Each structure stands twice: as C-alpha cells, then as structure tokens.
Amino acid sequence: MDQISVSNVSKIYKTGDVDTTALDNVSFSVKKGEFVAIMGPSGSGKSTLMHILGALDTPTSGTYILDGEQVGKLSKDKLAEIRNRKIGFVFQAFNLLPRTTALKNVELPMTYAGVDKDERIKRAEELLKEVGLGDRMDHTSNQLSGGQMQRVAIARALSMNPAIILADEPTGNISSAQSDEIMHIFQNLQKQGHTIVMITHEPSVARWAERVIHIKDGKIEKEEGNGKGRKK
Ligand SMILES: Nc1ncnc2c1ncn2[C@@H]1O[C@H](COP(=O)(O)OP(=O)(O)OP(=O)(O)O)[C@@H](O)[C@H]1O
Ligand SMILES: [Mg+2]
C-alpha cells in the first residue's frame, strides 16, 4: 500500500501582491519502507514539499493522503499527534537546542509525548550509541562537530520510532566521509522498515536511495531509480 500519496498538489505563497507558485500540480507516491531522494535546484519547491509531507503546512490545492487518511481533513490535534508519533524530521539546520546536551536534545520529543524519565533516558542513550555518539552524550550542541550534530538530530528524529523519516539536506555542510556515515545510518533504518524521504542536492548522496524524484520550478521533471538502491 502507498504510505504517502500526493495528488495534484500545488502550493502558492501570497506575499503582498506577489504570488509564488512553489509547487505546481505535483503527484507521486511512496510505498512503506521505500527510500526516496528528492533533488532539484534552489527554490524549486523541495522544502515546501517536505513541509507538506510532514503535515507542517497544507497545500493550496490537491490532496495528500498519509496511511489512508486525507491530511487536509484531519483536526489540529490529530495533525500534532501525527507529527509527533508518525514522522521524524531531520532539518538541514539541525534545530538542536544550543547549550543543551546531546542526551537532552534526543529526549525532547519524548518529553513532549509524556514518556517516563527513566524510559526516555534509556532510549536516548540507546539511540546515541546507535549513531556512534555513545561517548558524546553529555556534550552540548556547541561542543559537537557538524556531522555529530547531524547524528544527534537523526537520533532525536528516531526517538518516537516514527514510521516515516523526512530529511531536508541531512548531509548539507558536512564532509563526504561524514555523509557516508549518515547514509549508512539511513540504510540501516530502511532495513528496519522505516520509510525515508530525503532532500539532497548531491548526486553522490541521492545514489543511496532507491528512487530519485527531480523537481524543477515546482514540477516533477523526471523520476529515476533501479528499485533497489545502488550503493549497498
Ligand atoms: N513562506 C514563504 N512565503 C513566500 N514564498 C516562499 C515561502 N517559502 C518558500 N517560498 C518560495 O517558494 C519557492 C520554493 O521554496 P522552497 O523553500 O521550497 O525551495 P527549495 O527547493 O527547498 O530551495 P533550497 O534548495 O534553496 O532549499 C521559492 O521561490 C521561495 O522563495
Ligand atoms: Mg529547501
């Protein structure tokens, strides 16, 4: 079954007298457990699309169906629940709390969800070990390298064990060796059954995905893929 199904989605931003068509009739779907990359030039609508997929924003027209439910018809409470439990976000700017330890950053979504403290710490420690930061748990964000911050952001995205991981340039601003480490983490997540949608402008990163969707001027330009993911 399609986990994500986007049909004729358009997004028009109105700023003063200017209308910007960020997405123009976009349709595609993603099956459960797929690893999909989205590529396209700056301003082509990638982040806009990601925000819609993550239920952070709504389309101007068209429909978005997530696990069989039309997202535009859901209540605010239900949307908040989906964002917290079903989707893990990895933002390009990491969005970590500064002067706050890696452990506390990873605990945060679980704190919001009311997970018990001992359970929270246990899970956060496990996740940080999984992303190779077992020896950095008590470092604050400003005491970590870019790649390490990105891994904390990934651990945080995984804290509620979301079915879907949405990542906007997860390897932006980090070295290619670190990018490979992050992509290994994503590959393992896919093996565990998570669905991954990742924005990247780097072909070497997109190669890790099974399918690549190219967008340009808010439209899907082409799609490619070998059904398997090329780099194993
Ligand atoms: N809140 C907003 N209000 C008005 N226009 C916006 C808003 N957000 C994005 N846009 C415009 O919509 C278009 C698509 O923006 P978007 O952020 O989706 O691009 P992108 O593909 O993620 O680019 P980049 O690779 O630079 O991150 C751009 O022309 C942008 O200026
Ligand atoms: Mg963007």
mmCIF file of C-alpha atoms and ligand atoms in Angstrom:
data_model
loop_
_atom_site.group_PDB
_atom_site.id
_atom_site.type_symbol
_atom_site.label_atom_id
_atom_site.label_comp_id
_atom_site.label_asym_id
_atom_site.label_seq_id
_atom_site.Cartn_x
_atom_site.Cartn_y
_atom_site.Cartn_z
ATOM 1 C CA MET A 1 0.000 0.000 0.000
ATOM 2 C CA ASP A 2 1.122 3.550 -0.597
ATOM 3 C CA GLN A 3 2.108 5.180 2.642
ATOM 4 C CA ILE A 4 2.382 8.614 1.078
ATOM 5 C CA SER A 5 0.204 9.641 -1.830
ATOM 6 C CA VAL A 6 0.317 13.163 -3.218
ATOM 7 C CA SER A 7 -2.158 14.063 -5.992
ATOM 8 C CA ASN A 8 -2.089 17.292 -7.980
ATOM 9 C CA VAL A 9 -0.655 19.233 -5.088
ATOM 10 C CA SER A 10 0.010 22.926 -5.658
ATOM 11 C CA LYS A 11 1.291 25.477 -3.192
ATOM 12 C CA ILE A 12 1.003 29.174 -3.863
ATOM 13 C CA TYR A 13 2.539 31.600 -1.389
ATOM 14 C CA LYS A 14 0.987 35.047 -1.308
ATOM 15 C CA THR A 15 3.375 37.770 -0.195
ATOM 16 C CA GLY A 16 1.874 41.233 -0.618
ATOM 17 C CA ASP A 17 0.859 41.475 -4.272
ATOM 18 C CA VAL A 18 3.187 38.710 -5.371
ATOM 19 C CA ASP A 19 2.100 35.108 -5.802
ATOM 20 C CA THR A 20 4.824 32.476 -5.822
ATOM 21 C CA THR A 21 3.909 29.068 -7.155
ATOM 22 C CA ALA A 22 6.238 26.892 -5.102
ATOM 23 C CA LEU A 23 4.583 23.620 -6.149
ATOM 24 C CA ASP A 24 2.683 23.170 -9.380
ATOM 25 C CA ASN A 25 0.490 20.073 -9.704
ATOM 26 C CA VAL A 26 2.806 17.552 -8.110
ATOM 27 C CA SER A 27 1.762 13.897 -7.947
ATOM 28 C CA PHE A 28 3.727 10.917 -6.654
ATOM 29 C CA SER A 29 3.523 8.183 -4.089
ATOM 30 C CA VAL A 30 5.872 6.383 -1.743
ATOM 31 C CA LYS A 31 5.398 2.833 -0.520
ATOM 32 C CA LYS A 32 6.034 1.747 3.022
ATOM 33 C CA GLY A 33 9.740 1.001 3.510
ATOM 34 C CA GLU A 34 10.916 2.851 0.409
ATOM 35 C CA PHE A 35 13.929 5.172 0.414
ATOM 36 C CA VAL A 36 13.284 8.109 -1.917
ATOM 37 C CA ALA A 37 15.503 11.091 -2.687
ATOM 38 C CA ILE A 38 14.214 14.433 -3.937
ATOM 39 C CA MET A 39 16.606 16.574 -5.955
ATOM 40 C CA GLY A 40 16.247 19.965 -7.583
ATOM 41 C CA PRO A 41 17.767 23.437 -7.825
ATOM 42 C CA SER A 42 17.480 26.047 -5.078
ATOM 43 C CA GLY A 43 13.952 27.466 -4.925
ATOM 44 C CA SER A 44 12.414 24.539 -6.831
ATOM 45 C CA GLY A 45 9.971 23.721 -4.012
ATOM 46 C CA LYS A 46 11.715 20.865 -2.185
ATOM 47 C CA SER A 47 11.372 22.201 1.361
ATOM 48 C CA THR A 48 7.809 23.283 0.632
ATOM 49 C CA LEU A 49 7.023 19.720 -0.403
ATOM 50 C CA MET A 50 8.731 18.332 2.697
ATOM 51 C CA HIS A 51 6.702 20.606 4.954
ATOM 52 C CA ILE A 52 3.508 19.360 3.328
ATOM 53 C CA LEU A 53 4.598 15.713 3.659
ATOM 54 C CA GLY A 54 5.330 16.357 7.325
ATOM 55 C CA ALA A 55 1.928 17.958 7.938
ATOM 56 C CA LEU A 56 3.666 21.188 8.929
ATOM 57 C CA ASP A 57 1.952 23.008 6.082
ATOM 58 C CA THR A 58 -1.060 22.404 3.828
ATOM 59 C CA PRO A 59 -1.320 22.544 0.029
ATOM 60 C CA THR A 60 -3.258 25.353 -1.672
ATOM 61 C CA SER A 61 -4.929 22.659 -3.781
ATOM 62 C CA GLY A 62 -4.676 18.930 -4.331
ATOM 63 C CA THR A 63 -4.734 16.085 -1.851
ATOM 64 C CA TYR A 64 -2.221 14.431 0.409
ATOM 65 C CA ILE A 65 -3.083 11.006 1.748
ATOM 66 C CA LEU A 66 -0.934 9.600 4.541
ATOM 67 C CA ASP A 67 -1.571 5.994 5.570
ATOM 68 C CA GLY A 68 -5.011 6.144 4.013
ATOM 69 C CA GLU A 69 -6.056 9.385 5.695
ATOM 70 C CA GLN A 70 -6.557 12.668 3.882
ATOM 71 C CA VAL A 71 -4.314 15.021 5.834
ATOM 72 C CA GLY A 72 -6.259 18.168 4.876
ATOM 73 C CA LYS A 73 -9.300 16.793 6.688
ATOM 74 C CA LEU A 74 -7.640 15.995 9.994
ATOM 75 C CA SER A 75 -8.123 18.031 13.166
ATOM 76 C CA LYS A 76 -5.302 20.111 14.663
ATOM 77 C CA ASP A 77 -4.882 17.616 17.497
ATOM 78 C CA LYS A 78 -4.677 14.684 15.128
ATOM 79 C CA LEU A 79 -2.097 16.535 12.997
ATOM 80 C CA ALA A 80 0.027 17.260 16.069
ATOM 81 C CA GLU A 81 -0.150 13.605 17.003
ATOM 82 C CA ILE A 82 0.956 12.533 13.513
ATOM 83 C CA ARG A 83 3.890 14.950 13.626
ATOM 84 C CA ASN A 84 4.972 13.644 16.990
ATOM 85 C CA ARG A 85 4.436 9.916 16.516
ATOM 86 C CA LYS A 86 4.456 9.035 12.856
ATOM 87 C CA ILE A 87 7.084 11.347 11.427
ATOM 88 C CA GLY A 88 10.682 12.045 12.366
ATOM 89 C CA PHE A 89 12.136 15.247 10.962
ATOM 90 C CA VAL A 90 15.790 15.895 10.256
ATOM 91 C CA PHE A 91 16.225 19.543 9.322
ATOM 92 C CA GLN A 92 19.182 20.950 7.464
ATOM 93 C CA ALA A 93 19.910 23.436 10.231
ATOM 94 C CA PHE A 94 19.695 20.548 12.746
ATOM 95 C CA ASN A 95 17.386 22.620 15.026
ATOM 96 C CA LEU A 96 19.147 21.350 18.147
ATOM 97 C CA LEU A 97 18.879 23.311 21.354
ATOM 98 C CA PRO A 98 22.221 25.021 21.982
ATOM 99 C CA ARG A 99 23.939 24.693 25.385
ATOM 100 C CA THR A 100 21.881 21.544 25.864
ATOM 101 C CA THR A 101 23.411 18.080 25.943
ATOM 102 C CA ALA A 102 23.057 15.563 23.132
ATOM 103 C CA LEU A 103 21.136 13.338 25.541
ATOM 104 C CA LYS A 104 18.608 16.057 26.447
ATOM 105 C CA ASN A 105 18.149 17.013 22.778
ATOM 106 C CA VAL A 106 17.273 13.414 21.918
ATOM 107 C CA GLU A 107 14.942 13.175 24.925
ATOM 108 C CA LEU A 108 12.950 16.240 23.884
ATOM 109 C CA PRO A 109 10.240 14.693 21.634
ATOM 110 C CA MET A 110 9.720 12.005 24.278
ATOM 111 C CA THR A 111 9.356 14.688 26.955
ATOM 112 C CA TYR A 112 6.628 16.312 24.839
ATOM 113 C CA ALA A 113 4.929 12.956 24.426
ATOM 114 C CA GLY A 114 4.956 12.368 28.185
ATOM 115 C CA VAL A 115 7.328 9.396 28.155
ATOM 116 C CA ASP A 116 8.570 8.498 31.636
ATOM 117 C CA LYS A 117 12.004 9.920 32.532
ATOM 118 C CA ASP A 118 13.900 6.646 33.047
ATOM 119 C CA GLU A 119 12.469 5.251 29.821
ATOM 120 C CA ARG A 120 13.379 8.464 27.992
ATOM 121 C CA ILE A 121 16.987 8.408 29.135
ATOM 122 C CA LYS A 122 17.359 4.719 28.321
ATOM 123 C CA ARG A 123 16.007 5.194 24.800
ATOM 124 C CA ALA A 124 18.061 8.368 24.171
ATOM 125 C CA GLU A 125 21.236 6.571 25.283
ATOM 126 C CA GLU A 126 20.489 3.618 23.015
ATOM 127 C CA LEU A 127 19.880 5.875 20.013
ATOM 128 C CA LEU A 128 23.010 7.937 20.583
ATOM 129 C CA LYS A 129 25.034 4.732 20.776
ATOM 130 C CA GLU A 130 23.408 3.559 17.548
ATOM 131 C CA VAL A 131 24.536 6.692 15.711
ATOM 132 C CA GLY A 132 28.046 6.338 17.142
ATOM 133 C CA LEU A 133 27.849 9.051 19.791
ATOM 134 C CA GLY A 134 27.970 6.890 22.917
ATOM 135 C CA ASP A 135 30.966 8.901 24.094
ATOM 136 C CA ARG A 136 29.416 12.315 23.374
ATOM 137 C CA MET A 137 26.095 12.158 25.208
ATOM 138 C CA ASP A 138 26.984 14.854 27.704
ATOM 139 C CA HIS A 139 28.463 17.241 25.157
ATOM 140 C CA THR A 140 26.307 20.278 24.445
ATOM 141 C CA SER A 141 25.408 21.077 20.820
ATOM 142 C CA ASN A 142 28.100 23.752 20.557
ATOM 143 C CA GLN A 143 30.713 21.186 21.645
ATOM 144 C CA LEU A 144 29.957 18.896 18.689
ATOM 145 C CA SER A 145 31.118 18.862 15.060
ATOM 146 C CA GLY A 146 28.628 19.404 12.207
ATOM 147 C CA GLY A 147 28.445 15.683 11.443
ATOM 148 C CA GLN A 148 27.970 14.869 15.123
ATOM 149 C CA MET A 149 25.159 17.435 15.415
ATOM 150 C CA GLN A 150 23.539 15.884 12.372
ATOM 151 C CA ARG A 151 23.711 12.473 14.060
ATOM 152 C CA VAL A 152 22.134 13.890 17.223
ATOM 153 C CA ALA A 153 19.366 15.317 15.017
ATOM 154 C CA ILE A 154 18.856 11.857 13.499
ATOM 155 C CA ALA A 155 18.774 10.197 16.926
ATOM 156 C CA ARG A 156 16.213 12.787 18.003
ATOM 157 C CA ALA A 157 14.104 12.162 14.879
ATOM 158 C CA LEU A 158 14.083 8.458 15.785
ATOM 159 C CA SER A 159 13.196 8.865 19.439
ATOM 160 C CA MET A 160 9.489 8.181 18.939
ATOM 161 C CA ASN A 161 10.264 5.347 16.500
ATOM 162 C CA PRO A 162 8.434 7.035 13.596
ATOM 163 C CA ALA A 163 7.341 5.047 10.553
ATOM 164 C CA ILE A 164 8.478 7.865 8.271
ATOM 165 C CA ILE A 165 11.691 9.854 8.312
ATOM 166 C CA LEU A 166 11.749 13.147 6.416
ATOM 167 C CA ALA A 167 15.185 14.653 5.999
ATOM 168 C CA ASP A 168 15.935 18.029 4.397
ATOM 169 C CA GLU A 169 19.575 18.056 3.248
ATOM 170 C CA PRO A 170 20.756 15.700 6.007
ATOM 171 C CA THR A 171 24.303 15.882 4.681
ATOM 172 C CA GLY A 172 24.433 19.615 3.988
ATOM 173 C CA ASN A 173 27.547 21.311 5.373
ATOM 174 C CA ILE A 174 29.335 18.121 6.382
ATOM 175 C CA SER A 175 32.308 16.260 4.911
ATOM 176 C CA SER A 176 31.810 13.443 2.426
ATOM 177 C CA ALA A 177 33.168 10.881 4.930
ATOM 178 C CA GLN A 178 30.557 12.051 7.420
ATOM 179 C CA SER A 179 27.905 11.983 4.677
ATOM 180 C CA ASP A 180 28.688 8.320 4.069
ATOM 181 C CA GLU A 181 28.259 7.575 7.781
ATOM 182 C CA ILE A 182 24.889 9.309 7.793
ATOM 183 C CA MET A 183 23.811 7.394 4.685
ATOM 184 C CA HIS A 184 24.825 4.110 6.361
ATOM 185 C CA ILE A 185 22.539 5.070 9.247
ATOM 186 C CA PHE A 186 19.698 5.763 6.788
ATOM 187 C CA GLN A 187 20.294 2.475 5.026
ATOM 188 C CA ASN A 188 20.039 0.629 8.338
ATOM 189 C CA LEU A 189 16.830 2.486 9.147
ATOM 190 C CA GLN A 190 15.404 1.382 5.842
ATOM 191 C CA LYS A 191 16.387 -2.220 6.633
ATOM 192 C CA GLN A 192 14.455 -1.873 9.895
ATOM 193 C CA GLY A 193 11.377 -0.960 7.836
ATOM 194 C CA HIS A 194 11.310 2.830 8.052
ATOM 195 C CA THR A 195 10.170 4.847 5.052
ATOM 196 C CA ILE A 196 12.656 7.594 4.170
ATOM 197 C CA VAL A 197 12.178 10.709 2.055
ATOM 198 C CA MET A 198 15.329 12.764 1.772
ATOM 199 C CA ILE A 199 16.095 16.030 0.021
ATOM 200 C CA THR A 200 19.614 16.410 -1.303
ATOM 201 C CA HIS A 201 21.426 18.389 -3.970
ATOM 202 C CA GLU A 202 24.321 15.931 -4.049
ATOM 203 C CA PRO A 203 24.101 13.107 -6.622
ATOM 204 C CA SER A 204 26.530 11.035 -4.521
ATOM 205 C CA VAL A 205 24.047 11.170 -1.631
ATOM 206 C CA ALA A 206 20.954 10.613 -3.804
ATOM 207 C CA ARG A 207 22.585 7.411 -5.066
ATOM 208 C CA TRP A 208 21.854 5.750 -1.729
ATOM 209 C CA ALA A 209 18.119 5.985 -2.371
ATOM 210 C CA GLU A 210 16.077 3.523 -4.430
ATOM 211 C CA ARG A 211 14.293 6.244 -6.337
ATOM 212 C CA VAL A 212 15.171 9.802 -7.189
ATOM 213 C CA ILE A 213 12.474 12.379 -7.932
ATOM 214 C CA HIS A 214 13.770 15.500 -9.685
ATOM 215 C CA ILE A 215 11.814 18.694 -9.241
ATOM 216 C CA LYS A 216 12.218 21.950 -11.080
ATOM 217 C CA ASP A 217 10.111 25.109 -10.880
ATOM 218 C CA GLY A 218 7.670 23.318 -8.605
ATOM 219 C CA LYS A 219 7.065 20.465 -11.065
ATOM 220 C CA ILE A 220 8.283 16.886 -11.191
ATOM 221 C CA GLU A 221 10.731 16.857 -14.054
ATOM 222 C CA LYS A 222 11.662 13.182 -14.040
ATOM 223 C CA GLU A 223 11.975 10.169 -11.834
ATOM 224 C CA GLU A 224 14.681 7.543 -11.887
ATOM 225 C CA GLY A 225 15.601 4.508 -9.896
ATOM 226 C CA ASN A 226 16.576 0.888 -10.076
ATOM 227 C CA GLY A 227 14.169 -0.342 -7.460
ATOM 228 C CA LYS A 228 16.952 -1.409 -5.148
ATOM 229 C CA GLY A 229 19.232 1.410 -4.110
ATOM 230 C CA ARG A 230 22.548 1.440 -5.864
ATOM 231 C CA LYS A 231 25.039 1.639 -3.073
ATOM 232 C CA LYS A 232 24.892 -1.196 -0.585
HETATM 233 N N1 LIG B 1 6.849 31.240 3.404
HETATM 234 C C1 LIG B 1 7.042 31.601 2.135
HETATM 235 N N2 LIG B 1 6.458 32.707 1.636
HETATM 236 C C2 LIG B 1 6.636 33.085 0.346
HETATM 237 N N3 LIG B 1 7.384 32.395 -0.534
HETATM 238 C C3 LIG B 1 8.007 31.294 -0.095
HETATM 239 C C4 LIG B 1 7.879 30.836 1.265
HETATM 240 N N4 LIG B 1 8.603 29.704 1.408
HETATM 241 C C5 LIG B 1 9.155 29.465 0.210
HETATM 242 N N5 LIG B 1 8.804 30.420 -0.695
HETATM 243 C C6 LIG B 1 9.194 30.461 -2.121
HETATM 244 O O1 LIG B 1 8.783 29.234 -2.703
HETATM 245 C C7 LIG B 1 9.787 28.726 -3.603
HETATM 246 C C8 LIG B 1 10.195 27.333 -3.168
HETATM 247 O O2 LIG B 1 10.878 27.418 -1.924
HETATM 248 P P1 LIG B 1 11.491 26.142 -1.187
HETATM 249 O O3 LIG B 1 11.960 26.576 0.139
HETATM 250 O O4 LIG B 1 10.507 25.049 -1.235
HETATM 251 O O5 LIG B 1 12.718 25.794 -2.161
HETATM 252 P P2 LIG B 1 13.843 24.662 -2.054
HETATM 253 O O6 LIG B 1 13.733 23.815 -3.265
HETATM 254 O O7 LIG B 1 13.758 23.996 -0.727
HETATM 255 O O8 LIG B 1 15.197 25.514 -2.169
HETATM 256 P P3 LIG B 1 16.626 25.312 -1.440
HETATM 257 O O9 LIG B 1 17.338 24.237 -2.209
HETATM 258 O O10 LIG B 1 17.296 26.645 -1.646
HETATM 259 O O11 LIG B 1 16.400 24.994 -0.001
HETATM 260 C C9 LIG B 1 10.906 29.756 -3.587
HETATM 261 O O12 LIG B 1 10.760 30.581 -4.713
HETATM 262 C C10 LIG B 1 10.694 30.531 -2.310
HETATM 263 O O13 LIG B 1 11.141 31.851 -2.438
HETATM 264 MG MG MG B 2 14.998 23.993 0.959
#
